[in-house]
Amino acid sequence: MRFLINCIFFLSFYSIFSQSSLDFEAVDSLYREDQFYFGITYTTLQKRPAGVTQNKFTPSFSIGFLRDMPFNKARNKAFAAGLGYSWNNYNQNILIYEANGIPEYSTIISATNFDKNKLMLHSIDIPLEFRWRTSTAESHKFWRIYSGLKFSYLFYTQSNYKDHQTSIKVIGNPDINKFQFGTYLSIGYNTVNFNVYYGLKPIFKSGVLNGSSLDMNTLNFGFMFYIL
């Protein structure tokens, strides 16, 4: 009896499938592009107080998924919304430490010999973008211009200073703005795409260094790689 039911189900499914006159060109015409991304950029601090410098290479990595939503017949214009993760690393000469549980800031003098002094930010990202491209259903090699806004939540922050005598680590600095947002642009052809991001909100919501407010924001530029 079960065998008979399975046979009936299979024949019914086959009949429906065969009568649907599947058009592979129609399926291809509903293609979507660039739904996974991976980025590597160089990170710079803007609006730095006097005496603040960056040292060493300061990388940033991002990875995530974007839902491509074309809105014209040619499917070369689209909106996209997604979810991702970013790691930003700032090598600079601002010493962050705690005094009675309160974050304090000072500038490391140039003559100081230290092993590392960095600020690391880990975030969950929500990118929203407009997309223009020269893609077709037959080729994945095309020019693209993608631009939008990225909203980020910093779920983990850590500053770390170390020299041959001292090690200072501050986790979860309350002076840091956990919610960040900025605008970005990706331009390129095929695999190679230049990407730039400009933060519209300061990294620190409070904090004073040498009498000046820490109003620094970030500028990232580098490369973005897209995968279907």
Short mmCIF file of C-alpha atoms in Angstrom, two decimals:
data_model
loop_
_atom_site.label_atom_id
_atom_site.label_comp_id
_atom_site.label_asym_id
_atom_site.label_seq_id
_atom_site.Cartn_x
_atom_site.Cartn_y
_atom_site.Cartn_z
CA MET A 1 0.00 0.00 0.00
CA ARG A 2 2.81 2.41 0.91
CA PHE A 3 4.58 1.55 -2.32
CA LEU A 4 1.43 2.36 -4.30
CA ILE A 5 1.03 5.70 -2.57
CA ASN A 6 4.68 6.56 -3.30
CA CYS A 7 4.24 5.67 -6.94
CA ILE A 8 1.12 7.84 -7.23
CA PHE A 9 2.95 10.75 -5.56
CA PHE A 10 5.95 10.37 -7.87
CA LEU A 11 3.81 10.22 -11.02
CA SER A 12 1.78 13.25 -9.92
CA PHE A 13 4.93 15.23 -9.22
CA TYR A 14 6.46 14.16 -12.54
CA SER A 15 3.32 15.17 -14.41
CA ILE A 16 3.21 18.61 -12.80
CA PHE A 17 6.94 19.12 -13.37
CA SER A 18 6.80 18.05 -17.03
CA GLN A 19 3.79 20.22 -17.75
CA SER A 20 5.34 23.32 -16.28
CA SER A 21 7.53 23.73 -19.42
CA LEU A 22 10.43 24.97 -17.33
CA ASP A 23 12.29 27.81 -19.05
CA PHE A 24 15.91 27.91 -17.94
CA GLU A 25 16.31 31.39 -19.40
CA ALA A 26 13.47 32.58 -17.18
CA VAL A 27 15.21 31.06 -14.15
CA ASP A 28 18.49 32.73 -15.11
CA SER A 29 16.70 36.04 -15.58
CA LEU A 30 15.98 36.04 -11.84
CA TYR A 31 19.64 35.91 -10.86
CA ARG A 32 21.04 37.70 -7.83
CA GLU A 33 24.58 39.02 -7.39
CA ASP A 34 27.24 39.44 -4.72
CA GLN A 35 25.48 37.99 -1.70
CA PHE A 36 28.59 37.21 0.37
CA TYR A 37 31.40 39.68 1.00
CA PHE A 38 34.85 39.79 2.53
CA GLY A 39 36.82 42.98 3.04
CA ILE A 40 40.30 43.96 4.15
CA THR A 41 41.07 47.64 4.67
CA TYR A 42 43.60 50.02 6.17
CA THR A 43 42.24 51.95 9.16
CA THR A 44 43.05 55.57 9.92
CA LEU A 45 41.90 57.82 12.77
CA GLN A 46 40.49 61.20 11.79
CA LYS A 47 40.27 64.38 13.91
CA ARG A 48 43.17 63.25 16.09
CA PRO A 49 44.12 65.55 18.99
CA ALA A 50 47.54 67.18 18.82
CA GLY A 51 50.34 64.70 19.48
CA VAL A 52 48.34 61.60 18.53
CA THR A 53 49.95 59.44 15.86
CA GLN A 54 49.37 56.02 14.38
CA ASN A 55 52.12 53.45 14.13
CA LYS A 56 52.48 50.10 12.40
CA PHE A 57 49.93 48.70 9.99
CA THR A 58 46.35 49.05 11.25
CA PRO A 59 44.17 46.49 9.49
CA SER A 60 40.43 45.93 9.47
CA PHE A 61 38.55 42.83 8.37
CA SER A 62 34.88 42.34 7.58
CA ILE A 63 32.76 39.43 6.42
CA GLY A 64 29.05 38.95 5.94
CA PHE A 65 25.97 38.29 3.84
CA LEU A 66 23.89 40.71 1.77
CA ARG A 67 20.49 39.92 0.31
CA ASP A 68 20.49 41.23 -3.26
CA MET A 69 17.09 42.66 -4.29
CA PRO A 70 17.00 43.86 -7.93
CA PHE A 71 14.18 46.26 -8.74
CA ASN A 72 14.39 46.72 -12.54
CA LYS A 73 13.88 44.30 -15.41
CA ALA A 74 17.56 44.23 -16.38
CA ARG A 75 18.44 43.45 -12.75
CA ASN A 76 21.44 45.77 -12.91
CA LYS A 77 20.00 48.02 -10.19
CA ALA A 78 19.26 46.69 -6.75
CA PHE A 79 18.94 47.32 -3.08
CA ALA A 80 20.75 45.10 -0.59
CA ALA A 81 20.52 44.58 3.16
CA GLY A 82 22.68 42.28 5.19
CA LEU A 83 24.36 41.14 8.35
CA GLY A 84 28.08 40.94 9.01
CA TYR A 85 31.00 41.05 11.41
CA SER A 86 33.94 43.48 11.54
CA TRP A 87 37.22 43.61 13.43
CA ASN A 88 39.05 46.94 13.60
CA ASN A 89 42.53 47.37 15.03
CA TYR A 90 44.08 50.78 15.81
CA ASN A 91 47.80 50.96 16.55
CA GLN A 92 48.43 54.42 18.01
CA ASN A 93 50.09 56.25 20.90
CA ILE A 94 47.08 56.89 23.19
CA LEU A 95 47.60 55.07 26.47
CA ILE A 96 44.26 53.95 27.93
CA TYR A 97 44.26 52.94 31.57
CA GLU A 98 41.91 52.94 34.54
CA ALA A 99 42.12 54.98 37.73
CA ASN A 100 39.62 53.89 40.38
CA GLY A 101 37.60 52.18 37.66
CA ILE A 102 37.43 55.31 35.48
CA PRO A 103 39.14 55.32 32.03
CA GLU A 104 41.98 57.81 31.70
CA TYR A 105 44.01 58.85 28.65
CA SER A 106 47.52 60.09 28.06
CA THR A 107 49.93 60.36 25.16
CA ILE A 108 52.89 57.98 25.07
CA ILE A 109 55.99 60.09 24.55
CA SER A 110 57.98 59.30 21.42
CA ALA A 111 61.05 58.19 23.37
CA THR A 112 59.13 55.37 25.10
CA ASN A 113 60.06 51.91 23.92
CA PHE A 114 56.92 49.77 24.01
CA ASP A 115 55.95 46.49 22.38
CA LYS A 116 52.36 47.32 21.51
CA ASN A 117 49.57 49.77 22.15
CA LYS A 118 46.35 49.11 20.30
CA LEU A 119 42.61 49.48 20.46
CA MET A 120 40.53 46.60 19.09
CA LEU A 121 36.84 46.89 18.21
CA HIS A 122 34.61 43.93 17.33
CA SER A 123 31.20 44.69 15.85
CA ILE A 124 28.04 43.23 14.37
CA ASP A 125 27.17 45.16 11.20
CA ILE A 126 23.99 45.88 9.27
CA PRO A 127 24.84 47.27 5.80
CA LEU A 128 22.15 48.87 3.63
CA GLU A 129 23.15 49.77 0.09
CA PHE A 130 22.12 50.80 -3.40
CA ARG A 131 23.72 48.83 -6.24
CA TRP A 132 24.44 49.65 -9.85
CA ARG A 133 26.27 47.16 -12.08
CA THR A 134 26.71 46.01 -15.68
CA SER A 135 25.93 42.37 -14.90
CA THR A 136 23.97 39.98 -17.10
CA ALA A 137 22.54 36.50 -16.53
CA GLU A 138 25.33 35.02 -18.68
CA SER A 139 28.39 36.66 -17.09
CA HIS A 140 29.61 37.34 -13.58
CA LYS A 141 32.37 39.70 -14.73
CA PHE A 142 31.06 43.23 -14.60
CA TRP A 143 31.59 46.77 -13.35
CA ARG A 144 29.91 47.70 -10.09
CA ILE A 145 29.27 50.77 -7.97
CA TYR A 146 27.77 50.00 -4.56
CA SER A 147 27.09 52.70 -1.98
CA GLY A 148 25.27 52.78 1.31
CA LEU A 149 25.21 53.06 5.08
CA LYS A 150 26.57 50.62 7.64
CA PHE A 151 25.22 50.46 11.19
CA SER A 152 27.40 48.70 13.76
CA TYR A 153 27.09 47.50 17.33
CA LEU A 154 30.40 47.13 19.18
CA PHE A 155 29.91 44.01 21.26
CA TYR A 156 33.54 43.77 22.44
CA THR A 157 36.22 46.43 22.88
CA GLN A 158 39.73 46.08 24.24
CA SER A 159 42.76 48.32 24.56
CA ASN A 160 46.11 46.72 25.23
CA TYR A 161 49.45 48.30 26.16
CA LYS A 162 52.62 46.34 26.78
CA ASP A 163 56.28 47.18 27.31
CA HIS A 164 59.12 45.28 28.96
CA GLN A 165 57.85 46.18 32.44
CA THR A 166 54.14 46.95 32.22
CA SER A 167 51.02 45.38 30.77
CA ILE A 168 47.71 47.31 30.79
CA LYS A 169 44.44 45.97 29.43
CA VAL A 170 41.04 47.69 29.48
CA ILE A 171 38.01 45.67 28.31
CA GLY A 172 34.59 47.20 27.72
CA ASN A 173 35.62 50.86 27.95
CA PRO A 174 32.39 52.76 28.82
CA ASP A 175 33.69 55.86 27.03
CA ILE A 176 33.38 54.11 23.64
CA ASN A 177 30.22 54.54 21.57
CA LYS A 178 28.81 51.05 21.17
CA PHE A 179 26.55 52.13 18.33
CA GLN A 180 28.38 53.34 15.22
CA PHE A 181 27.32 54.22 11.70
CA GLY A 182 28.99 55.47 8.55
CA THR A 183 28.82 55.68 4.78
CA TYR A 184 30.77 53.57 2.31
CA LEU A 185 31.45 53.10 -1.39
CA SER A 186 32.70 50.10 -3.39
CA ILE A 187 33.85 50.51 -7.00
CA GLY A 188 35.45 47.85 -9.14
CA TYR A 189 35.40 45.24 -11.85
CA ASN A 190 35.04 41.51 -11.33
CA THR A 191 37.09 40.41 -8.30
CA VAL A 192 38.99 43.63 -7.53
CA ASN A 193 36.88 46.29 -5.84
CA PHE A 194 38.14 49.39 -4.06
CA ASN A 195 36.24 50.14 -0.85
CA VAL A 196 36.17 53.21 1.38
CA TYR A 197 34.23 53.72 4.62
CA TYR A 198 33.86 56.95 6.61
CA GLY A 199 32.52 56.84 10.16
CA LEU A 200 29.92 59.50 10.89
CA LYS A 201 29.98 59.00 14.65
CA PRO A 202 33.00 59.46 16.96
CA ILE A 203 34.55 56.33 18.43
CA PHE A 204 34.51 57.88 21.92
CA LYS A 205 31.40 59.44 23.42
CA SER A 206 33.48 61.02 26.17
CA GLY A 207 37.09 61.16 27.22
CA VAL A 208 39.67 63.94 27.34
CA LEU A 209 43.29 63.77 26.20
CA ASN A 210 45.65 66.61 27.13
CA GLY A 211 42.70 68.97 27.52
CA SER A 212 41.12 68.03 24.17
CA SER A 213 38.01 65.92 23.63
CA LEU A 214 38.48 62.56 21.95
CA ASP A 215 36.25 63.21 18.96
CA MET A 216 38.07 60.88 16.59
CA ASN A 217 36.24 58.97 13.89
CA THR A 218 37.50 56.38 11.44
CA LEU A 219 38.35 56.27 7.73
CA ASN A 220 38.91 52.83 6.19
CA PHE A 221 40.05 52.13 2.65
CA GLY A 222 41.09 48.92 0.97
CA PHE A 223 39.52 46.08 -0.99
CA MET A 224 36.19 44.28 -0.98
CA PHE A 225 35.63 40.83 -2.47
CA TYR A 226 32.16 39.58 -3.43
CA ILE A 227 30.95 36.00 -3.81
CA LEU A 228 27.61 34.80 -5.18
#
